[in-house]
Amino acid sequence: MNLLRPTLLTLACLMALPSHADDLPSLGDASSAIVSPQQEHQLGRAWLSLLRGNVNQLNDPQLKDYVETSVYRLAETSQLQDRRLEFILIDSRELNAFAAPGGIVGVNGGLFLNAQTEGEYASVLAHELAHLSQRHFARGVEAQQRMQLPMMAALLAGIVAAAAGAGDAGIAAIAGTQAAAIQEQRRFSRQNEQEADRIGILNLEKAGYDPRNMPSMFERLMRQYRYDAKPPEFLLTHPVTESRIADTRNRAEQAPKGGTEDSQRYQLIRARVALIYEGTPGLAAKRFRAQLDENPNMDAARYGLALALIKGGQLNEARESLKPLLAKAPNDITYNLAQIDLEITNNRLADAQQRVDRMRALYPANYPLQQARIDLLLKQNRPAEAEKALDALLKNRPEDPDVWYDVAEVRGLAGNTVGLHQARAEYFALVGDYDQAVQQLDYAKQRAGNRVLKEKIDARQRELMEQQRMVKEMMR
């Protein structure tokens, strides 16, 4: 965690520094002169690589695809000007989501466990996008000069400890900071939160959601965690008060009635996440069966049961669970991906291939489907074709470390040793381990068979070394 700490400290505190709801930033304001959008972008990408190397992540393609698609939908109607977004899905059942400078959007698995509808989920992400669109980081840098450095450092230490998972220690550190600094930081945070609520509500309405979902979620969270000695991190950094609920409720009620509150796809994604955090597939199956007993028409529970049965090796039962879903929606990509997973697990590769081919005709650019096809190719012992498919996937996901990890594995299976080390270098760079990245390119150069390839590898090595230098410079 040593490498992550300085940058995370800086970002965490500066996001909470002063802003004023009626003083929206522009490209020509003082904050832009101090921290430009491009500097924010570079800082955010550097911080993301370090964060990736220090937290466990969720690499489920369907979950990633849902988060990315839903956030981009909100971004289209937001006030966000720079829409170069990058995402990180953190493997934690604790409720949390965040936005960091440079378009970094983070979501904990626990957000899906706590947000019971798509509208509630969207209200959290709309709020976080508002932090980005109003450039609270850049505006905070300007105001940073009004805080004494020792006070700021103490606050930062507490915030990063809490963000790293040491919640009690982090809270204690914040509580031990000088009272004046705490009060000032809290006031600044409230101003930013109010502004993000206001902008987020406007965005929800524009994106076609019912903005009443925001106060509804706040109300439920307050009831749920009112008496908890240790509330989730999201409520520590986004305090929910009666006045905040009243303010968001008043603003939301001004919007016309209507708008999306929930969707079947969101409930299917919630079922996938619930399975991740159950102790065993058997416990998950028991929970989904209980939901079906209560509501036999609950398709999300039937889907979750099928996934749990596949994971638990009960393949015939899983097939029976999927049958009514596929009969009702034969072209639904989510149900078909589950059936493909079932066929691969059952070693019925011809059936899986037939279904993959049919789905590709309907959804040629679908990322989870592309990943399922790659998994099938590997199961069929066709690594060369899997490598080509991954190369095509990289064109759309060049900054995805999970894809680069798979590329390295597949190139190794295909006997492409040079390509293996090149892919490993890209993976390590994306997770902030530049020393390993540079070393992997050394290995690649040693095995390169011609001068042109060696020069290409050498050029990429210099680029990574420059990136490493920039990261170290940012962290001083």
Short mmCIF file of C-alpha atoms in Angstrom, two decimals:
data_model
loop_
_atom_site.label_atom_id
_atom_site.label_comp_id
_atom_site.label_asym_id
_atom_site.label_seq_id
_atom_site.Cartn_x
_atom_site.Cartn_y
_atom_site.Cartn_z
CA MET A 1 0.00 0.00 0.00
CA ASN A 2 3.02 2.35 0.26
CA LEU A 3 2.96 3.39 -3.39
CA LEU A 4 -0.77 3.99 -3.37
CA ARG A 5 -0.87 6.09 -0.23
CA PRO A 6 0.53 9.50 -1.35
CA THR A 7 -1.59 9.81 -4.46
CA LEU A 8 -4.73 8.50 -2.79
CA LEU A 9 -4.16 10.90 0.09
CA THR A 10 -3.98 13.84 -2.26
CA LEU A 11 -7.06 12.89 -4.26
CA ALA A 12 -9.21 11.90 -1.31
CA CYS A 13 -8.80 15.19 0.53
CA LEU A 14 -8.85 17.53 -2.42
CA MET A 15 -12.14 16.07 -3.62
CA ALA A 16 -13.61 17.28 -0.31
CA LEU A 17 -12.31 20.83 -0.48
CA PRO A 18 -14.41 23.99 -1.04
CA SER A 19 -16.77 24.73 -3.87
CA HIS A 20 -19.82 26.95 -4.25
CA ALA A 21 -23.00 25.79 -5.92
CA ASP A 22 -23.48 29.03 -7.83
CA ASP A 23 -19.87 29.34 -8.99
CA LEU A 24 -19.60 26.64 -11.65
CA PRO A 25 -16.17 26.18 -13.22
CA SER A 26 -15.26 26.96 -16.79
CA LEU A 27 -12.17 26.25 -18.81
CA GLY A 28 -10.99 29.77 -18.18
CA ASP A 29 -11.47 29.92 -14.42
CA ALA A 30 -8.74 30.02 -11.78
CA SER A 31 -9.01 26.34 -10.95
CA SER A 32 -8.39 25.39 -14.59
CA ALA A 33 -5.29 27.56 -14.57
CA ILE A 34 -3.97 25.61 -11.57
CA VAL A 35 -5.02 22.10 -12.66
CA SER A 36 -5.98 21.67 -16.32
CA PRO A 37 -8.40 18.97 -17.50
CA GLN A 38 -5.47 17.19 -19.15
CA GLN A 39 -3.50 17.23 -15.90
CA GLU A 40 -6.53 15.79 -14.13
CA HIS A 41 -6.71 13.10 -16.80
CA GLN A 42 -3.04 12.14 -16.38
CA LEU A 43 -3.24 12.21 -12.59
CA GLY A 44 -6.38 10.08 -12.62
CA ARG A 45 -4.84 7.43 -14.88
CA ALA A 46 -1.70 7.28 -12.74
CA TRP A 47 -3.76 6.92 -9.59
CA LEU A 48 -5.97 4.25 -11.19
CA SER A 49 -2.98 2.09 -12.08
CA LEU A 50 -1.75 2.24 -8.49
CA LEU A 51 -5.21 1.52 -7.12
CA ARG A 52 -5.60 -1.51 -9.40
CA GLY A 53 -2.41 -2.94 -7.97
CA ASN A 54 -3.63 -2.57 -4.38
CA VAL A 55 -7.26 -3.72 -4.28
CA ASN A 56 -9.11 -6.89 -5.26
CA GLN A 57 -11.35 -6.40 -8.28
CA LEU A 58 -14.39 -7.99 -9.91
CA ASN A 59 -13.52 -9.21 -13.40
CA ASP A 60 -16.96 -10.46 -14.43
CA PRO A 61 -17.39 -9.24 -18.05
CA GLN A 62 -21.17 -8.91 -17.70
CA LEU A 63 -20.86 -6.82 -14.57
CA LYS A 64 -18.20 -4.64 -16.15
CA ASP A 65 -20.28 -4.20 -19.29
CA TYR A 66 -23.35 -3.17 -17.28
CA VAL A 67 -21.47 -0.59 -15.22
CA GLU A 68 -19.75 0.91 -18.25
CA THR A 69 -22.91 1.04 -20.35
CA SER A 70 -25.04 2.54 -17.59
CA VAL A 71 -22.49 5.17 -16.62
CA TYR A 72 -21.93 6.23 -20.23
CA ARG A 73 -25.71 6.57 -20.58
CA LEU A 74 -25.70 8.97 -17.63
CA ALA A 75 -22.61 10.77 -18.95
CA GLU A 76 -24.37 11.54 -22.24
CA THR A 77 -26.91 13.75 -20.47
CA SER A 78 -24.57 15.07 -17.78
CA GLN A 79 -22.60 18.31 -17.63
CA LEU A 80 -19.39 16.30 -17.94
CA GLN A 81 -17.28 17.72 -20.76
CA ASP A 82 -14.40 15.25 -20.76
CA ARG A 83 -16.02 11.84 -21.18
CA ARG A 84 -12.85 9.76 -21.31
CA LEU A 85 -13.93 7.48 -18.51
CA GLU A 86 -12.16 4.52 -16.93
CA PHE A 87 -13.74 2.11 -14.48
CA ILE A 88 -12.71 -0.04 -11.57
CA LEU A 89 -15.03 -2.57 -9.92
CA ILE A 90 -13.86 -3.32 -6.41
CA ASP A 91 -14.45 -6.72 -4.87
CA SER A 92 -16.10 -5.59 -1.66
CA ARG A 93 -19.60 -6.19 -0.37
CA GLU A 94 -19.48 -2.83 1.42
CA LEU A 95 -21.65 -0.07 -0.05
CA ASN A 96 -19.46 2.42 -1.88
CA ALA A 97 -18.90 4.24 -5.16
CA PHE A 98 -16.60 7.12 -6.03
CA ALA A 99 -15.40 9.38 -8.81
CA ALA A 100 -11.80 10.55 -8.99
CA PRO A 101 -10.22 13.28 -11.14
CA GLY A 102 -9.59 12.36 -14.74
CA GLY A 103 -12.81 10.43 -15.23
CA ILE A 104 -12.14 7.50 -12.90
CA VAL A 105 -15.36 5.82 -11.74
CA GLY A 106 -15.20 3.20 -9.01
CA VAL A 107 -18.01 0.89 -7.94
CA ASN A 108 -18.03 -1.63 -5.12
CA GLY A 109 -19.93 -4.88 -5.54
CA GLY A 110 -21.83 -3.84 -2.44
CA LEU A 111 -23.56 -1.03 -4.33
CA PHE A 112 -25.64 -3.65 -6.16
CA LEU A 113 -26.46 -5.39 -2.89
CA ASN A 114 -27.75 -2.14 -1.37
CA ALA A 115 -29.35 -0.36 -4.36
CA GLN A 116 -32.56 -2.32 -4.79
CA THR A 117 -33.55 -0.80 -8.14
CA GLU A 118 -31.78 0.54 -11.18
CA GLY A 119 -33.04 4.01 -10.32
CA GLU A 120 -31.35 3.87 -6.91
CA TYR A 121 -28.13 2.62 -8.49
CA ALA A 122 -28.28 5.37 -11.14
CA SER A 123 -28.85 8.03 -8.49
CA VAL A 124 -25.53 7.14 -6.83
CA LEU A 125 -23.63 7.21 -10.11
CA ALA A 126 -25.30 10.45 -11.24
CA HIS A 127 -24.15 12.02 -7.98
CA GLU A 128 -20.57 10.81 -8.57
CA LEU A 129 -20.55 12.07 -12.16
CA ALA A 130 -21.61 15.45 -10.84
CA HIS A 131 -18.43 15.57 -8.74
CA LEU A 132 -16.51 15.12 -12.01
CA SER A 133 -18.54 17.54 -14.11
CA GLN A 134 -18.21 20.31 -11.50
CA ARG A 135 -14.46 19.61 -11.22
CA HIS A 136 -14.49 19.58 -7.45
CA PHE A 137 -10.89 18.38 -7.44
CA ALA A 138 -9.53 21.31 -9.47
CA ARG A 139 -11.61 23.80 -7.55
CA GLY A 140 -10.36 22.29 -4.32
CA VAL A 141 -6.72 22.68 -5.31
CA GLU A 142 -7.21 26.44 -5.47
CA ALA A 143 -8.76 26.45 -2.01
CA GLN A 144 -6.10 24.12 -0.63
CA GLN A 145 -3.86 27.10 0.02
CA ARG A 146 -6.24 28.21 2.79
CA MET A 147 -5.60 25.08 4.87
CA GLN A 148 -2.49 24.66 6.96
CA LEU A 149 -0.36 21.77 5.70
CA PRO A 150 -0.09 19.85 9.01
CA MET A 151 -3.87 19.89 9.43
CA MET A 152 -4.33 18.76 5.84
CA ALA A 153 -1.81 15.94 6.20
CA ALA A 154 -3.56 14.64 9.31
CA LEU A 155 -6.91 14.65 7.57
CA LEU A 156 -5.41 12.91 4.57
CA ALA A 157 -3.90 10.17 6.72
CA GLY A 158 -7.29 9.39 8.24
CA ILE A 159 -9.10 9.43 4.91
CA VAL A 160 -6.65 7.08 3.21
CA ALA A 161 -6.67 4.68 6.16
CA ALA A 162 -10.45 4.47 5.91
CA ALA A 163 -10.31 4.06 2.12
CA ALA A 164 -7.76 1.26 2.50
CA GLY A 165 -10.10 -0.67 4.76
CA ALA A 166 -8.85 0.34 8.20
CA GLY A 167 -12.12 2.10 8.93
CA ASP A 168 -11.83 2.42 12.72
CA ALA A 169 -8.24 3.61 12.57
CA GLY A 170 -9.12 6.09 9.85
CA ILE A 171 -12.04 7.51 11.77
CA ALA A 172 -9.87 7.79 14.87
CA ALA A 173 -7.20 9.65 12.93
CA ILE A 174 -9.72 12.11 11.55
CA ALA A 175 -11.23 12.56 15.01
CA GLY A 176 -7.79 13.28 16.44
CA THR A 177 -7.08 16.10 14.01
CA GLN A 178 -7.40 19.67 15.19
CA ALA A 179 -11.05 20.59 15.60
CA ALA A 180 -10.90 23.67 13.39
CA ALA A 181 -9.54 21.69 10.45
CA ILE A 182 -12.20 19.01 10.85
CA GLN A 183 -14.98 21.58 10.89
CA GLU A 184 -13.64 23.30 7.79
CA GLN A 185 -13.26 20.04 5.88
CA ARG A 186 -16.78 18.94 6.78
CA ARG A 187 -18.22 22.26 5.66
CA PHE A 188 -16.43 22.00 2.33
CA SER A 189 -17.63 18.43 1.91
CA ARG A 190 -21.25 19.40 2.56
CA GLN A 191 -21.04 22.12 -0.10
CA ASN A 192 -19.75 19.65 -2.68
CA GLU A 193 -22.33 17.03 -1.69
CA GLN A 194 -25.20 19.50 -2.03
CA GLU A 195 -24.01 20.56 -5.43
CA ALA A 196 -23.52 16.96 -6.58
CA ASP A 197 -27.04 16.10 -5.38
CA ARG A 198 -28.54 19.02 -7.28
CA ILE A 199 -26.66 18.32 -10.53
CA GLY A 200 -27.25 14.58 -10.16
CA ILE A 201 -31.02 15.02 -9.86
CA LEU A 202 -31.07 17.09 -13.05
CA ASN A 203 -29.04 14.42 -14.82
CA LEU A 204 -31.30 11.60 -13.66
CA GLU A 205 -34.30 13.33 -15.17
CA LYS A 206 -32.50 14.01 -18.47
CA ALA A 207 -31.32 10.39 -18.67
CA GLY A 208 -34.90 9.15 -18.34
CA TYR A 209 -34.86 8.07 -14.70
CA ASP A 210 -37.26 9.13 -11.98
CA PRO A 211 -35.15 11.51 -9.83
CA ARG A 212 -37.24 10.55 -6.78
CA ASN A 213 -35.03 7.48 -6.62
CA MET A 214 -32.29 9.59 -5.03
CA PRO A 215 -34.13 10.69 -1.87
CA SER A 216 -35.78 7.27 -1.67
CA MET A 217 -32.40 5.58 -1.49
CA PHE A 218 -31.12 8.10 1.04
CA GLU A 219 -34.17 7.48 3.23
CA ARG A 220 -33.74 3.71 3.13
CA LEU A 221 -30.01 3.90 3.87
CA MET A 222 -30.66 6.16 6.83
CA ARG A 223 -33.20 3.70 8.24
CA GLN A 224 -30.96 0.71 7.52
CA TYR A 225 -27.75 2.09 9.07
CA ARG A 226 -29.14 4.57 11.61
CA TYR A 227 -27.91 2.61 14.62
CA ASP A 228 -24.81 0.97 13.12
CA ALA A 229 -21.60 1.72 15.03
CA LYS A 230 -19.68 1.34 11.77
CA PRO A 231 -21.72 2.49 8.76
CA PRO A 232 -20.50 1.70 5.23
CA GLU A 233 -17.74 3.84 3.75
CA PHE A 234 -20.19 5.51 1.36
CA LEU A 235 -22.12 6.99 4.29
CA LEU A 236 -18.92 8.19 5.96
CA THR A 237 -17.90 10.14 2.86
CA HIS A 238 -21.49 11.01 1.83
CA PRO A 239 -23.30 11.70 5.14
CA VAL A 240 -27.07 11.27 4.87
CA THR A 241 -28.99 13.72 7.07
CA GLU A 242 -32.64 14.65 7.43
CA SER A 243 -31.96 18.03 5.82
CA ARG A 244 -30.17 16.41 2.87
CA ILE A 245 -33.05 14.00 2.33
CA ALA A 246 -35.56 16.86 2.54
CA ASP A 247 -33.55 18.97 0.07
CA THR A 248 -33.23 16.17 -2.51
CA ARG A 249 -36.90 15.24 -2.04
CA ASN A 250 -38.02 18.83 -2.67
CA ARG A 251 -35.87 19.10 -5.80
CA ALA A 252 -36.93 15.69 -7.13
CA GLU A 253 -40.64 16.42 -6.64
CA GLN A 254 -40.36 19.35 -9.05
CA ALA A 255 -39.73 16.87 -11.89
CA PRO A 256 -42.67 15.44 -13.86
CA LYS A 257 -43.97 12.05 -12.77
CA GLY A 258 -42.62 9.07 -14.64
CA GLY A 259 -39.19 7.89 -15.68
CA THR A 260 -37.44 4.56 -15.24
CA GLU A 261 -37.37 3.14 -11.74
CA ASP A 262 -36.10 -0.36 -12.41
CA SER A 263 -35.20 -2.83 -15.16
CA GLN A 264 -35.00 -6.58 -15.55
CA ARG A 265 -31.38 -6.36 -16.61
CA TYR A 266 -30.42 -4.60 -13.40
CA GLN A 267 -32.10 -7.30 -11.34
CA LEU A 268 -30.21 -9.97 -13.30
CA ILE A 269 -26.94 -8.19 -12.56
CA ARG A 270 -27.90 -8.00 -8.88
CA ALA A 271 -28.41 -11.76 -8.91
CA ARG A 272 -24.91 -12.26 -10.34
CA VAL A 273 -23.42 -10.05 -7.62
CA ALA A 274 -25.43 -11.78 -4.88
CA LEU A 275 -23.95 -15.10 -6.02
CA ILE A 276 -20.43 -13.69 -5.75
CA TYR A 277 -20.91 -12.81 -2.09
CA GLU A 278 -22.70 -15.94 -0.94
CA GLY A 279 -20.52 -18.37 1.03
CA THR A 280 -21.16 -21.34 -1.27
CA PRO A 281 -23.20 -22.10 -4.42
CA GLY A 282 -25.45 -24.24 -2.23
CA LEU A 283 -26.29 -21.32 0.06
CA ALA A 284 -26.94 -19.12 -2.96
CA ALA A 285 -29.24 -21.75 -4.49
CA LYS A 286 -31.15 -21.99 -1.21
CA ARG A 287 -31.62 -18.21 -1.12
CA PHE A 288 -32.80 -18.03 -4.74
CA ARG A 289 -35.20 -20.94 -4.19
CA ALA A 290 -36.67 -19.11 -1.19
CA GLN A 291 -37.25 -16.05 -3.39
CA LEU A 292 -38.97 -18.22 -6.00
CA ASP A 293 -41.17 -19.80 -3.35
CA GLU A 294 -42.28 -16.32 -2.40
CA ASN A 295 -42.66 -15.15 -6.01
CA PRO A 296 -42.62 -17.91 -8.70
CA ASN A 297 -42.56 -15.26 -11.45
CA MET A 298 -39.32 -13.68 -10.25
CA ASP A 299 -37.12 -14.27 -13.30
CA ALA A 300 -34.03 -12.76 -11.66
CA ALA A 301 -34.21 -15.36 -8.87
CA ARG A 302 -34.64 -18.16 -11.43
CA TYR A 303 -31.61 -16.85 -13.32
CA GLY A 304 -29.57 -16.60 -10.11
CA LEU A 305 -30.58 -20.16 -9.22
CA ALA A 306 -29.37 -21.39 -12.62
CA LEU A 307 -26.00 -19.68 -12.12
CA ALA A 308 -25.66 -21.13 -8.62
CA LEU A 309 -26.47 -24.61 -9.93
CA ILE A 310 -23.88 -24.31 -12.71
CA LYS A 311 -21.29 -23.16 -10.21
CA GLY A 312 -22.22 -26.05 -7.92
CA GLY A 313 -21.99 -28.66 -10.70
CA GLN A 314 -25.72 -29.45 -10.75
CA LEU A 315 -25.94 -29.05 -14.50
CA ASN A 316 -29.17 -30.89 -15.28
CA GLU A 317 -31.05 -28.79 -12.71
CA ALA A 318 -29.44 -25.66 -14.10
CA ARG A 319 -30.67 -26.57 -17.57
CA GLU A 320 -34.22 -26.96 -16.27
CA SER A 321 -34.00 -23.62 -14.51
CA LEU A 322 -32.90 -21.84 -17.69
CA LYS A 323 -35.52 -23.44 -19.97
CA PRO A 324 -38.48 -21.20 -19.04
CA LEU A 325 -36.32 -18.08 -19.23
CA LEU A 326 -35.07 -18.90 -22.73
CA ALA A 327 -38.58 -19.90 -23.82
CA LYS A 328 -39.86 -16.50 -22.70
CA ALA A 329 -36.94 -14.51 -24.21
CA PRO A 330 -35.03 -16.70 -26.69
CA ASN A 331 -32.75 -13.88 -27.86
CA ASP A 332 -31.95 -12.38 -24.47
CA ILE A 333 -28.16 -12.08 -24.31
CA THR A 334 -27.95 -12.62 -20.54
CA TYR A 335 -29.90 -15.89 -20.57
CA ASN A 336 -28.00 -17.14 -23.61
CA LEU A 337 -24.66 -16.38 -22.00
CA ALA A 338 -25.73 -18.47 -19.02
CA GLN A 339 -26.66 -21.31 -21.39
CA ILE A 340 -23.28 -21.01 -23.13
CA ASP A 341 -21.56 -21.20 -19.75
CA LEU A 342 -23.61 -24.29 -18.95
CA GLU A 343 -22.69 -26.00 -22.22
CA ILE A 344 -18.99 -25.25 -21.82
CA THR A 345 -19.05 -26.51 -18.24
CA ASN A 346 -20.86 -29.66 -19.41
CA ASN A 347 -18.30 -30.10 -22.23
CA ARG A 348 -21.05 -29.85 -24.85
CA LEU A 349 -18.84 -27.67 -26.99
CA ALA A 350 -20.72 -28.11 -30.28
CA ASP A 351 -23.93 -26.84 -28.65
CA ALA A 352 -22.02 -23.93 -27.12
CA GLN A 353 -20.49 -23.10 -30.51
CA GLN A 354 -23.87 -23.10 -32.21
CA ARG A 355 -25.32 -20.74 -29.61
CA VAL A 356 -22.28 -18.45 -29.73
CA ASP A 357 -22.57 -18.19 -33.51
CA ARG A 358 -26.28 -17.33 -33.31
CA MET A 359 -25.72 -14.69 -30.64
CA ARG A 360 -22.81 -13.14 -32.53
CA ALA A 361 -25.14 -12.54 -35.47
CA LEU A 362 -27.45 -10.61 -33.12
CA TYR A 363 -24.87 -8.92 -30.87
CA PRO A 364 -21.59 -8.73 -32.82
CA ALA A 365 -19.98 -6.10 -30.56
CA ASN A 366 -21.11 -7.46 -27.19
CA TYR A 367 -18.09 -7.64 -24.89
CA PRO A 368 -19.29 -10.48 -22.59
CA LEU A 369 -20.20 -12.52 -25.67
CA GLN A 370 -16.75 -11.93 -27.16
CA GLN A 371 -15.21 -13.13 -23.91
CA ALA A 372 -17.45 -16.22 -23.89
CA ARG A 373 -16.32 -17.04 -27.43
CA ILE A 374 -12.68 -16.76 -26.35
CA ASP A 375 -13.34 -19.09 -23.41
CA LEU A 376 -14.92 -21.57 -25.81
CA LEU A 377 -12.00 -21.39 -28.23
CA LEU A 378 -9.60 -22.18 -25.41
CA LYS A 379 -11.77 -25.08 -24.29
CA GLN A 380 -11.64 -26.34 -27.88
CA ASN A 381 -7.82 -26.11 -27.80
CA ARG A 382 -7.73 -23.40 -30.47
CA PRO A 383 -5.31 -20.88 -28.87
CA ALA A 384 -4.28 -19.25 -32.16
CA GLU A 385 -7.90 -18.31 -32.92
CA ALA A 386 -8.40 -17.20 -29.32
CA GLU A 387 -5.37 -14.92 -29.70
CA LYS A 388 -6.89 -13.32 -32.81
CA ALA A 389 -10.19 -12.81 -31.00
CA LEU A 390 -8.39 -11.18 -28.07
CA ASP A 391 -6.44 -8.91 -30.42
CA ALA A 392 -9.77 -7.76 -31.84
CA LEU A 393 -11.14 -7.22 -28.32
CA LEU A 394 -8.11 -5.11 -27.43
CA LYS A 395 -9.06 -2.56 -30.09
CA ASN A 396 -12.09 -1.63 -27.98
CA ARG A 397 -10.58 -2.30 -24.54
CA PRO A 398 -6.90 -1.29 -24.75
CA GLU A 399 -6.81 -0.12 -21.11
CA ASP A 400 -8.40 -3.23 -19.59
CA PRO A 401 -5.83 -5.17 -17.52
CA ASP A 402 -8.09 -8.25 -17.44
CA VAL A 403 -7.94 -8.47 -21.23
CA TRP A 404 -4.17 -8.05 -21.27
CA TYR A 405 -3.85 -10.79 -18.66
CA ASP A 406 -5.81 -13.14 -20.92
CA VAL A 407 -3.76 -12.07 -23.94
CA ALA A 408 -0.56 -13.04 -22.13
CA GLU A 409 -1.96 -16.45 -21.19
CA VAL A 410 -3.21 -17.17 -24.70
CA ARG A 411 -0.01 -16.02 -26.39
CA GLY A 412 1.88 -18.37 -24.12
CA LEU A 413 -0.37 -21.28 -25.13
CA ALA A 414 0.06 -20.35 -28.79
CA GLY A 415 3.86 -20.35 -28.45
CA ASN A 416 4.19 -16.60 -28.99
CA THR A 417 6.85 -15.99 -26.35
CA VAL A 418 7.72 -12.45 -27.40
CA GLY A 419 4.06 -11.50 -27.47
CA LEU A 420 3.58 -13.13 -24.08
CA HIS A 421 6.15 -10.81 -22.47
CA GLN A 422 4.78 -7.78 -24.32
CA ALA A 423 1.28 -8.50 -23.02
CA ARG A 424 2.57 -9.02 -19.49
CA ALA A 425 4.32 -5.65 -19.72
CA GLU A 426 1.04 -3.93 -20.63
CA TYR A 427 -0.76 -5.72 -17.81
CA PHE A 428 1.84 -4.71 -15.20
CA ALA A 429 1.83 -1.10 -16.43
CA LEU A 430 -1.96 -0.93 -16.06
CA VAL A 431 -1.74 -2.16 -12.46
CA GLY A 432 1.05 0.25 -11.56
CA ASP A 433 4.01 -2.16 -11.43
CA TYR A 434 6.32 -0.38 -13.85
CA ASP A 435 9.45 -2.21 -12.74
CA GLN A 436 7.89 -5.52 -13.73
CA ALA A 437 6.58 -4.00 -16.97
CA VAL A 438 10.05 -2.80 -17.98
CA GLN A 439 11.57 -6.16 -17.04
CA GLN A 440 9.04 -8.03 -19.17
CA LEU A 441 10.03 -5.92 -22.17
CA ASP A 442 13.68 -6.80 -21.47
CA TYR A 443 12.69 -10.46 -21.76
CA ALA A 444 10.82 -9.71 -24.98
CA LYS A 445 13.83 -7.95 -26.51
CA GLN A 446 16.09 -10.88 -25.67
CA ARG A 447 13.80 -13.20 -27.63
CA ALA A 448 12.94 -10.84 -30.51
CA GLY A 449 14.09 -12.31 -33.79
CA ASN A 450 14.73 -9.15 -35.84
CA ARG A 451 15.99 -5.61 -35.42
CA VAL A 452 12.68 -3.91 -36.30
CA LEU A 453 10.82 -5.78 -33.56
CA LYS A 454 13.57 -5.03 -31.05
CA GLU A 455 13.38 -1.33 -31.87
CA LYS A 456 9.61 -1.38 -31.47
CA ILE A 457 9.90 -3.06 -28.07
CA ASP A 458 12.65 -0.67 -27.04
CA ALA A 459 10.47 2.33 -27.95
CA ARG A 460 7.60 0.98 -25.86
CA GLN A 461 10.01 0.39 -22.97
CA ARG A 462 11.09 4.03 -23.08
CA GLU A 463 7.43 5.10 -23.04
CA LEU A 464 6.75 3.04 -19.93
CA MET A 465 9.85 4.36 -18.20
CA GLU A 466 8.65 7.90 -18.93
CA GLN A 467 5.23 7.04 -17.50
CA GLN A 468 6.95 5.72 -14.39
CA ARG A 469 8.93 8.92 -14.06
CA MET A 470 5.76 10.99 -14.37
CA VAL A 471 4.00 8.94 -11.70
CA LYS A 472 6.90 9.40 -9.31
CA GLU A 473 6.93 13.14 -10.07
CA MET A 474 3.21 13.40 -9.30
CA MET A 475 3.69 11.66 -5.98
CA ARG A 476 6.39 13.98 -4.64
#
